[in-house]
Amino acid sequence: MKHLILGTAGHIDHGKTSLVKALTGVDTDRLKEEKARGITIELGFAHLELPGDLRFGIVDVPGHERFVRTMVAGVGGMDLVLLVIAADEGIMPQTREHLEICQLLGVKRGIVVLTKKDMVEPDWLDLVTEEVRDYLAESFLAGAPIVSVSSRTGDGIDNLKAELARMAKEIEQKRVDSPFRLPVDRVFTVTGFGTVVTGTLLSGAVTVGDEVEILPSGIACRVRGVQSFGSKVEKGGAGERLAVNLQGVDHTDVQRGDVVVPKGLYKPTSAVDVRLNYLASMGKELKHRASIRLHSATYEVPAKIILFDRDALQPGESAYVQLRLAHPVLLLPGDPFVLRTYSPQATLGGGTVLDPAPPRRRRRSAEALALLEAAESGVDQERIRLLVESSLLSGISIQEMVNRSGMSGKRIETALAPLLSSGAVLQVVKEPRIFLSKDAFAQLKQKLSDELHEYLQENPMQEGIGKEELKSRIPRRSDSRFFGPVLASLEKDGLALSDRELVKLPGRKVGVTQDQASVQRALEEALTRAWFEPPTLKELCDLVGATEKQVLDHANMMFREGRVAKIKGDIFYAPGAVNELRDKLVAHLKEKGEISPPEFRDLTGLSRKFMIPLLEYFDQEKLTIRMGDKRVLRKG
């Protein structure tokens, strides 16, 4: 069965709800206040089945100006609209605004229904028909069927059903192979079942048992049951009106404007890049940083307009802009939206989301405008190339490309293939697959090469820099997982050399000047004189006339050359002194079998300051092993 969403639009009291009842037998005015006032306040729902295996979910929207925001929620996901105009009144203010909203939200097809035909003379009906046809000439309803009906008598209802059936055959069914997305328009609780949400499924299919989450709150839950048009089903597909029973979430934690999606797939956003069409009917310019309200699907959120390439937008103009939202919502590429003013409340424009997770862009940035032009053009390869380039040193994953472009993973892979083969884009992480542009990868290589040279220039007696130290110098906005591939590329180009835990410069010899050699001789003499109780680091600095860093650099170099023994980070010994202490310890252990710290102190005459570090040093050398508070010779 083909499932389509049919919506109503039009001025208050033009007979939208009566028309739906005439078509389906369902009265969509369900609130007491609606009954009392004779107007629709909330969205109403019904369904209509027609020959040819067609089923329409009908969304009846309010016509009063105060409830336009509810009307916007109803238009989301519409395949076909019935623009309802009372024959006795003709085109009215909300007729115009609803038509503008439908156009801004991308509704492509519709039927014009002239209601209350039984209340006017045939000549008057002909005049209204011509007036409507002329008015719609520049809209998406130009050339649309105009059907006159009487909801009271039923006259013309069969003709309307026939037109609906004919147009339904021309409309493509929404895709069910993409992830599901259900914007919530109602929440309630059912005794014995718990939380139920309703909405129009925009894409994909939702199945009993699915693990889902509510965005933007991120609450995880499970689909306990699904109903479509009042019937229990195992699966609901795109284009259907659904009631979904959720397990694991209280109804007070879900509200209209939330969206139900697969668990862990999407992230809400606080900024979107869009194409904004500013209505020609607006009487003044729209300024940079203007405050407005964004409506899309069932969302309504305050936002600020950031104009990229100008300071104001004139009525009738179109431009790329960034909308910065007061709180996060889920928006995806291609989603239509409407913007409305605060006071007086009016629709000012709308358009389509191009990038739902953009960085903060510089105004008048040529790169940002090029990316948005590519996003709008639909040229896949150029769009993906610019997405990778715009990620700079951060890189971008396949899933991020899906979320930001709205393209399927398969389409992205196809677009990536020539970019990878040409070298314009590089894959730098295997799982998850993360990509950098050629220029960004080159920048990272240059950065690490510069860091290597700078470190060795500042530390001339060091053979190289530790890998972890060099890795820590990758820019913060980048990813530490890029270090391995970048280092491998530096080695391939002969710009670096890995030697165990060090990164060296190929061909670089570590040497010392005459002054440095004299410092090292002074260190050797000081350690030899002190023998079992060498000077502290500070004392060594005073003895040789150098800074702590210089002394440590010299001592570490001498340690690598075997000229001093390094007991711990800042304690160095003459090698002969350590050998003598080792011989004393081994002789004692061979005779006694074990030694405690006090016995080691008595054996060597050392203070605790040196005694404990030395015992730990011999443990690390695997000469001894600690057993409780004593040491024994390590076997083998």
XYZ file of C-alpha atoms in Angstrom:
636
model
C 0.000 0.000 0.000
C 1.228 3.486 -0.854
C 1.267 5.840 2.140
C 1.107 9.601 1.622
C 0.570 12.596 3.874
C -2.172 15.028 2.902
C -2.411 18.364 4.689
C -4.902 21.175 4.785
C -4.055 24.875 4.636
C -6.140 28.016 4.549
C -7.803 30.829 6.445
C -9.747 30.349 9.670
C -13.354 29.224 9.245
C -12.943 28.360 5.573
C -14.066 24.818 6.252
C -10.879 22.756 6.515
C -12.080 20.542 9.352
C -15.546 20.112 7.798
C -13.869 19.092 4.534
C -11.772 16.446 6.290
C -14.930 15.091 7.968
C -16.712 14.962 4.602
C -13.774 13.031 3.109
C -13.182 10.616 5.993
C -16.068 10.775 8.437
C -13.618 11.843 11.191
C -14.045 15.063 13.151
C -10.467 16.245 13.784
C -11.531 18.941 16.277
C -10.789 16.947 19.429
C -10.346 19.587 22.113
C -13.225 21.028 24.156
C -11.916 24.517 23.416
C -11.952 23.746 19.700
C -15.549 22.587 19.897
C -16.585 25.624 21.883
C -14.867 28.156 19.638
C -15.468 26.375 16.350
C -11.821 26.614 15.297
C -8.894 24.190 15.117
C -6.195 24.969 17.688
C -4.092 21.809 17.599
C -3.256 19.508 14.731
C -6.014 17.042 13.914
C -5.553 13.679 12.208
C -7.594 11.303 10.088
C -6.954 8.831 7.301
C -8.465 8.204 3.917
C -8.215 5.042 1.846
C -8.823 5.209 -1.905
C -8.952 2.584 -4.640
C -5.571 1.633 -6.084
C -4.060 0.667 -2.719
C -3.720 4.294 -1.628
C -3.824 5.532 1.932
C -3.601 9.177 2.971
C -2.781 10.328 6.445
C -4.600 13.642 6.722
C -3.234 16.454 8.876
C -5.760 19.195 9.590
C -3.975 22.388 10.604
C -5.231 25.536 12.349
C -6.030 28.579 10.255
C -5.998 31.327 12.875
C -2.905 33.582 12.812
C -2.135 32.790 16.455
C -1.755 29.127 15.555
C 0.472 29.460 12.486
C 3.335 27.796 14.366
C 1.139 24.717 14.773
C 0.363 24.893 11.077
C 4.107 24.826 10.311
C 4.444 21.604 12.316
C 1.625 20.088 10.271
C 3.222 20.929 6.937
C 6.415 19.052 7.792
C 6.470 15.856 5.738
C 3.427 16.748 3.562
C 3.299 15.100 0.140
C 0.208 16.967 -1.001
C -1.705 19.998 0.285
C -5.343 20.962 0.040
C -5.447 24.764 -0.081
C -8.929 25.431 1.257
C -10.646 28.695 0.251
C -14.244 29.505 1.149
C -16.173 30.427 -1.994
C -18.104 33.116 -0.155
C -14.949 34.949 1.046
C -12.154 34.198 -1.403
C -8.475 34.790 -0.638
C -7.827 36.012 2.930
C -4.708 36.869 5.013
C -4.052 33.357 6.310
C -4.633 31.972 2.804
C -1.629 34.033 1.719
C 0.544 33.166 4.712
C -0.239 29.440 4.563
C 0.589 29.411 0.857
C 3.922 31.139 1.562
C 4.698 28.643 4.328
C 3.921 25.685 2.059
C 6.234 27.096 -0.605
C 9.028 27.799 1.895
C 8.753 24.262 3.300
C 9.078 22.741 -0.143
C 5.559 21.375 -0.691
C 5.485 20.592 -4.421
C 1.923 19.526 -5.212
C -1.562 20.410 -4.169
C -5.231 20.849 -4.997
C -7.221 24.015 -4.466
C -10.575 23.304 -2.833
C -13.315 25.932 -2.958
C -15.596 25.074 -0.062
C -19.143 26.253 0.755
C -20.166 26.154 -2.902
C -23.758 25.689 -1.719
C -23.637 29.188 -0.188
C -22.897 31.133 -3.423
C -24.410 31.482 -6.889
C -22.712 29.719 -9.830
C -21.613 33.062 -11.356
C -19.943 34.062 -8.099
C -18.211 30.683 -7.912
C -16.810 31.242 -11.419
C -15.496 34.675 -10.423
C -13.806 33.312 -7.299
C -12.289 30.465 -9.334
C -10.706 32.951 -11.776
C -9.465 35.163 -8.930
C -7.821 32.178 -7.265
C -6.279 30.939 -10.517
C -4.741 34.374 -11.172
C -3.445 34.680 -7.614
C -1.738 31.269 -7.758
C -0.140 31.834 -11.168
C 3.345 32.484 -9.704
C 3.160 29.800 -6.995
C 3.759 26.044 -6.852
C -0.030 25.663 -7.303
C -0.019 27.331 -10.718
C -2.080 25.013 -12.912
C -3.235 22.932 -9.942
C -6.749 21.457 -10.066
C -9.446 23.668 -8.532
C -12.322 21.604 -7.142
C -15.464 23.165 -5.667
C -17.287 21.241 -2.930
C -19.963 21.463 -0.298
C -18.929 19.644 2.841
C -22.510 19.960 4.121
C -24.230 18.274 1.139
C -21.295 16.188 -0.147
C -21.453 17.811 -3.591
C -18.006 17.636 -5.279
C -16.438 15.284 -2.672
C -16.223 12.379 -5.135
C -14.551 14.663 -7.698
C -12.001 15.655 -5.044
C -11.300 12.000 -4.198
C -10.756 11.260 -7.887
C -8.228 14.122 -8.163
C -6.456 12.899 -5.035
C -6.158 9.383 -6.470
C -4.849 10.728 -9.784
C -2.205 12.946 -8.183
C -1.160 10.253 -5.702
C 0.051 8.068 -8.570
C 2.502 10.821 -9.615
C 4.063 11.187 -6.141
C 7.099 9.113 -5.256
C 6.884 7.114 -2.032
C 9.258 8.342 0.682
C 12.453 6.304 1.037
C 12.461 3.596 3.696
C 16.129 2.606 3.288
C 17.439 5.622 5.245
C 17.440 5.910 9.071
C 14.047 6.631 10.616
C 13.128 10.025 12.029
C 9.886 10.706 13.850
C 9.262 14.331 14.938
C 6.939 14.248 17.930
C 3.746 16.307 17.664
C 1.801 14.718 20.547
C 2.704 12.892 23.778
C 0.351 11.057 26.113
C 0.204 8.038 28.372
C -1.993 4.944 28.080
C -2.794 2.924 31.197
C -0.954 -0.382 31.087
C 1.265 0.699 28.179
C 2.993 3.899 29.261
C 4.344 6.654 27.038
C 2.983 7.073 23.515
C 4.242 9.605 20.963
C 2.691 10.416 17.607
C 4.085 11.972 14.469
C 4.643 11.660 10.752
C 7.587 9.389 9.953
C 9.816 11.508 7.697
C 12.114 8.692 6.558
C 13.063 5.077 7.101
C 11.052 2.515 9.052
C 10.544 1.980 12.780
C 10.044 -1.550 14.104
C 8.853 -3.024 17.391
C 11.942 -3.746 19.493
C 14.110 -0.972 18.000
C 16.556 0.722 20.367
C 15.922 4.445 19.999
C 16.678 7.756 21.676
C 14.823 10.993 22.170
C 16.650 14.074 20.923
C 17.745 16.605 21.981
C 17.632 15.160 25.542
C 19.443 11.952 24.523
C 17.150 9.697 26.608
C 17.509 6.079 25.439
C 14.424 3.862 25.245
C 12.862 1.017 23.269
C 9.924 0.706 20.866
C 7.295 -1.403 22.612
C 4.552 -1.074 20.006
C 3.594 0.722 16.783
C 0.192 1.761 15.445
C -0.521 3.094 11.981
C -3.913 4.710 11.355
C -5.269 3.082 14.504
C -4.126 -0.463 13.636
C -1.363 -2.351 15.443
C 1.615 -3.109 13.150
C 5.113 -4.545 13.555
C 6.689 -1.850 11.389
C 5.787 1.684 10.357
C 7.257 3.173 7.177
C 8.126 6.626 5.843
C 5.122 8.781 5.064
C 2.853 7.141 7.645
C 1.155 8.737 10.622
C 2.342 6.644 13.582
C 1.658 6.220 17.262
C 4.737 4.696 18.933
C 4.664 3.177 22.419
C 8.034 3.806 24.098
C 9.410 1.704 26.942
C 11.923 3.190 29.384
C 10.894 6.853 29.275
C 8.277 8.784 31.234
C 5.788 10.829 29.225
C 6.830 13.936 31.190
C 10.346 13.600 29.727
C 9.117 13.872 26.125
C 7.534 16.904 24.524
C 6.354 18.205 21.218
C 9.404 19.237 19.210
C 11.453 16.202 20.291
C 12.380 13.610 17.688
C 12.681 9.812 17.922
C 15.711 8.415 16.058
C 17.931 5.297 16.080
C 20.096 5.173 19.198
C 23.536 6.765 18.842
C 23.208 7.853 15.211
C 22.491 11.588 15.271
C 23.577 14.567 17.329
C 21.544 17.736 17.939
C 22.986 20.979 16.649
C 23.077 24.571 17.904
C 23.923 26.097 14.524
C 22.979 25.397 10.910
C 24.059 26.856 7.580
C 21.085 27.425 5.296
C 19.799 29.026 2.130
C 17.363 31.697 3.315
C 14.705 33.138 1.023
C 13.471 36.453 2.444
C 9.876 37.105 1.437
C 9.264 40.001 -0.941
C 6.153 40.869 1.088
C 8.275 41.950 4.058
C 8.373 45.738 4.331
C 11.920 46.217 5.651
C 15.420 44.803 5.441
C 16.535 41.876 7.584
C 19.650 42.809 9.532
C 22.698 40.779 10.577
C 22.193 39.212 14.057
C 18.413 39.733 13.929
C 16.467 37.631 16.469
C 13.811 35.324 14.992
C 12.071 31.994 15.636
C 12.889 28.925 13.592
C 10.174 26.367 12.764
C 10.948 23.015 11.171
C 8.982 19.792 11.518
C 7.669 20.095 15.090
C 10.564 22.254 16.317
C 10.224 25.847 17.421
C 13.412 27.497 18.666
C 14.691 31.081 19.063
C 17.632 31.878 16.801
C 19.913 34.639 15.531
C 20.649 35.267 11.860
C 24.323 35.526 10.881
C 24.658 36.982 7.376
C 27.839 35.800 5.660
C 28.349 38.247 2.818
C 26.309 41.344 3.678
C 25.017 43.429 6.555
C 21.322 43.248 5.627
C 18.994 41.233 3.401
C 16.469 43.141 1.307
C 12.877 41.898 0.757
C 12.806 39.313 -2.023
C 16.547 38.507 -1.720
C 18.083 35.099 -1.062
C 21.385 34.381 0.685
C 23.486 31.852 2.571
C 23.220 32.439 6.322
C 24.047 30.709 9.571
C 21.294 30.309 12.152
C 22.583 30.132 15.737
C 19.975 28.408 17.869
C 19.106 29.138 21.493
C 19.063 25.416 22.264
C 19.993 22.276 20.301
C 17.585 20.507 17.933
C 18.049 17.827 15.292
C 18.217 19.211 11.767
C 19.576 17.385 8.726
C 20.653 18.484 5.240
C 17.657 19.175 3.027
C 15.288 19.877 5.916
C 12.951 22.782 5.099
C 12.334 25.511 7.656
C 10.341 28.689 8.203
C 11.431 31.811 10.086
C 8.951 34.026 11.901
C 9.297 37.368 13.645
C 8.536 37.958 17.326
C 6.438 41.101 17.222
C 4.383 41.540 15.251
C 4.274 37.802 14.555
C 4.687 37.138 10.860
C 6.399 34.714 8.499
C 9.498 36.410 7.091
C 11.071 33.644 5.038
C 12.421 30.151 4.970
C 14.543 27.766 3.001
C 16.588 24.588 3.246
C 19.273 23.335 5.643
C 22.607 22.882 3.844
C 25.022 22.055 6.678
C 23.632 20.984 10.067
C 26.949 20.952 11.954
C 29.055 23.843 10.647
C 32.039 25.401 12.379
C 31.850 29.037 13.408
C 32.589 30.632 10.080
C 34.295 33.931 9.427
C 31.983 36.391 7.762
C 32.699 36.995 4.091
C 34.734 33.763 3.994
C 35.173 32.656 0.382
C 35.792 29.068 1.549
C 32.515 28.950 3.487
C 30.527 30.310 0.549
C 32.173 27.813 -1.829
C 31.239 24.933 0.473
C 27.630 26.081 0.719
C 27.404 26.544 -3.060
C 28.672 22.975 -3.492
C 26.188 21.715 -0.897
C 23.361 23.373 -2.801
C 24.562 22.330 -6.265
C 24.395 18.624 -5.489
C 27.796 17.857 -7.137
C 28.868 15.041 -4.834
C 32.629 14.981 -5.430
C 33.080 18.726 -5.019
C 30.878 18.725 -1.944
C 32.871 15.974 -0.233
C 36.201 17.563 -1.218
C 35.161 20.857 0.361
C 33.801 19.110 3.470
C 37.164 17.401 4.000
C 39.063 20.628 3.320
C 36.871 22.620 5.704
C 37.600 20.135 8.512
C 41.172 21.538 8.434
C 43.480 19.694 10.870
C 40.577 18.010 12.723
C 39.738 15.586 9.929
C 36.297 14.169 9.224
C 34.804 10.681 9.421
C 32.364 8.963 7.062
C 29.582 9.289 9.653
C 30.239 13.019 10.029
C 30.052 13.366 6.241
C 26.710 11.538 6.259
C 25.341 13.819 8.972
C 26.620 17.037 7.410
C 25.843 16.279 3.760
C 22.689 14.188 3.989
C 24.238 11.809 1.444
C 24.214 8.051 1.950
C 27.431 6.273 2.881
C 27.480 4.607 -0.552
C 27.247 7.963 -2.360
C 30.039 9.341 -0.195
C 32.284 6.350 -0.942
C 31.700 6.889 -4.666
C 32.580 10.584 -4.363
C 35.669 9.815 -2.265
C 37.183 7.235 -4.636
C 38.626 9.696 -7.225
C 39.707 12.104 -4.472
C 41.661 9.331 -2.745
C 43.220 8.045 -5.971
C 44.359 11.563 -6.938
C 45.818 12.220 -3.483
C 43.599 15.261 -2.871
C 42.193 13.456 0.189
C 44.038 11.024 2.488
C 42.647 8.398 4.831
C 44.668 8.749 8.053
C 42.740 6.510 10.479
C 41.420 3.058 9.554
C 38.684 2.615 12.166
C 36.671 4.733 12.254
C 37.785 5.951 8.842
C 38.951 9.559 9.177
C 40.129 11.715 6.291
C 42.308 14.801 5.881
C 42.894 16.957 2.858
C 46.313 16.802 1.216
C 47.086 20.339 2.426
C 46.021 19.620 6.023
C 48.182 16.472 6.116
C 51.147 18.481 4.775
C 50.560 21.122 7.476
C 50.639 18.448 10.186
C 53.870 17.019 8.765
C 55.466 20.457 8.734
C 54.258 21.106 12.282
C 55.824 17.901 13.654
C 59.009 18.423 11.651
C 59.304 21.953 13.054
C 58.688 20.654 16.587
C 61.425 18.010 16.145
C 63.965 20.576 14.894
C 63.030 23.098 17.572
C 63.359 20.544 20.362
C 66.789 19.359 19.215
C 67.947 22.935 18.738
C 66.952 23.701 22.326
C 68.416 20.392 23.538
C 71.617 19.938 21.513
C 72.858 17.081 23.687
C 69.704 14.997 23.231
C 69.779 12.267 20.610
C 66.091 12.817 19.817
C 62.675 13.611 21.245
C 60.492 11.008 22.942
C 57.632 9.779 20.765
C 55.044 10.591 23.412
C 56.505 14.065 23.843
C 56.345 14.723 20.087
C 52.841 13.231 19.911
C 51.691 15.644 22.623
C 52.724 18.525 20.366
C 50.109 17.726 17.707
C 47.734 20.732 17.581
C 44.904 20.460 20.122
C 42.201 20.757 17.451
C 43.704 17.763 15.652
C 43.590 14.068 16.627
C 46.413 12.170 18.371
C 45.621 9.179 16.141
C 47.097 11.134 13.225
C 50.581 10.968 14.826
C 51.474 7.499 13.516
C 50.618 8.157 9.849
C 52.273 11.595 9.917
C 55.468 10.207 11.494
C 55.517 7.343 8.969
C 55.277 9.885 6.142
C 58.112 11.963 7.649
C 60.266 8.812 7.812
C 59.389 7.884 4.226
C 60.523 11.351 3.115
C 63.763 11.003 5.088
C 62.811 13.834 7.466
C 62.718 11.780 10.677
C 63.966 8.479 12.056
C 62.270 6.308 14.697
C 64.616 4.542 17.120
C 62.627 2.656 19.743
C 60.965 5.396 21.835
C 62.902 8.268 20.274
C 62.374 10.273 17.100
C 65.681 11.499 15.652
C 66.925 13.577 12.760
C 68.618 11.343 10.153
C 72.370 11.957 9.990
C 72.452 14.225 13.047
C 75.497 13.705 15.317
C 75.327 14.640 18.968
C 78.435 16.573 19.953
C 79.605 19.111 22.493
C 81.537 22.332 22.308
C 84.741 22.937 24.263
C 82.771 24.821 26.928
C 80.235 21.990 27.172
C 83.044 19.441 27.459
C 84.498 21.381 30.401
C 81.090 21.313 32.129
C 80.946 17.535 31.700
C 84.466 17.107 33.080
C 83.462 19.182 36.090
C 80.400 16.947 36.625
C 82.539 13.785 36.442
C 85.010 15.211 38.941
C 82.232 16.271 41.349
C 80.587 12.842 41.264
C 83.907 11.038 41.667
C 84.913 13.182 44.651
C 81.605 12.623 46.427
C 81.579 8.894 45.544
C 78.813 7.233 47.680
C 76.897 10.455 48.499
C 76.929 12.634 45.346
C 75.857 16.309 45.292
C 72.195 17.210 44.771
C 71.104 18.673 41.466
C 71.151 22.185 42.947
C 74.639 21.605 44.370
C 75.864 20.361 40.991
C 74.511 23.544 39.381
C 76.511 25.662 41.810
C 79.641 23.551 41.333
C 79.707 23.691 37.517
C 78.032 27.086 37.034
C 75.065 25.921 34.922
C 71.252 25.840 35.097
C 69.307 22.762 36.225
C 68.211 22.073 32.637
C 71.793 22.333 31.365
C 73.087 20.029 34.106
C 70.350 17.478 33.401
C 71.015 17.616 29.646
C 74.742 17.020 30.219
C 74.161 14.298 32.804
C 71.644 12.466 30.586
C 74.042 12.622 27.644
C 76.867 11.261 29.832
C 74.490 8.530 31.075
C 73.756 7.445 27.468
C 77.508 7.287 26.894
C 78.076 5.250 30.072
C 80.065 7.994 31.807
C 77.622 8.372 34.724
C 75.024 6.140 36.366
C 71.459 7.477 36.594
C 69.823 6.269 39.798
C 66.629 8.315 39.393
C 65.605 11.490 37.549
C 67.913 13.875 39.446
C 70.379 11.554 41.235
C 73.549 10.637 39.356
C 76.577 8.575 40.519
C 80.062 7.921 39.267
C 79.890 4.456 37.608
C 82.710 3.163 39.867
C 80.774 4.080 43.006
C 77.704 2.154 41.833
C 79.855 -0.875 40.924
C 81.409 -0.866 44.386
C 77.986 -0.656 46.049
C 76.722 -3.444 43.829
C 79.642 -5.706 44.810
C 79.021 -5.053 48.521
C 75.295 -5.875 48.087
C 75.909 -9.077 46.116
C 78.492 -10.327 48.604
C 76.101 -9.699 51.518
C 73.195 -11.441 49.795
C 75.295 -14.479 48.896
C 76.315 -14.829 52.501
C 73.082 -13.868 54.297
C 70.425 -14.552 51.615
C 68.515 -11.314 52.235
C 68.920 -7.713 53.262
C 66.651 -5.096 54.843
C 66.961 -1.311 54.382
C 68.557 -0.841 57.848
C 71.077 -3.612 57.056
C 71.871 -1.940 53.694
C 72.428 1.344 55.548
C 74.812 -0.381 57.980
C 76.581 -2.096 55.086
C 77.127 1.093 53.058
C 76.940 3.934 55.559
C 74.417 5.709 53.285
C 71.692 8.053 54.453
C 68.049 7.262 53.604
C 68.197 9.981 50.910
C 70.434 7.711 48.798
C 69.795 4.290 50.314
C 66.162 3.869 49.127
C 66.743 5.131 45.551
C 69.732 2.772 45.245
C 67.759 -0.257 46.466
C 64.992 0.599 43.945
C 67.660 1.069 41.245
C 69.035 -2.435 41.852
C 65.456 -3.778 41.722
C 64.934 -2.104 38.334
C 68.255 -3.510 37.141
C 66.801 -6.926 38.001
C 69.708 -7.606 40.357
C 67.394 -7.907 43.356
C 63.734 -8.545 44.000
C 61.730 -7.118 46.874
C 60.071 -9.623 49.212
C 58.037 -7.681 51.774
C 60.481 -5.257 53.406
C 63.574 -7.247 52.353
C 65.537 -7.863 49.157
C 66.950 -11.131 47.800
C 69.053 -11.901 44.747
C 66.908 -12.407 41.657
C 67.390 -15.891 40.212
C 68.716 -16.242 36.701
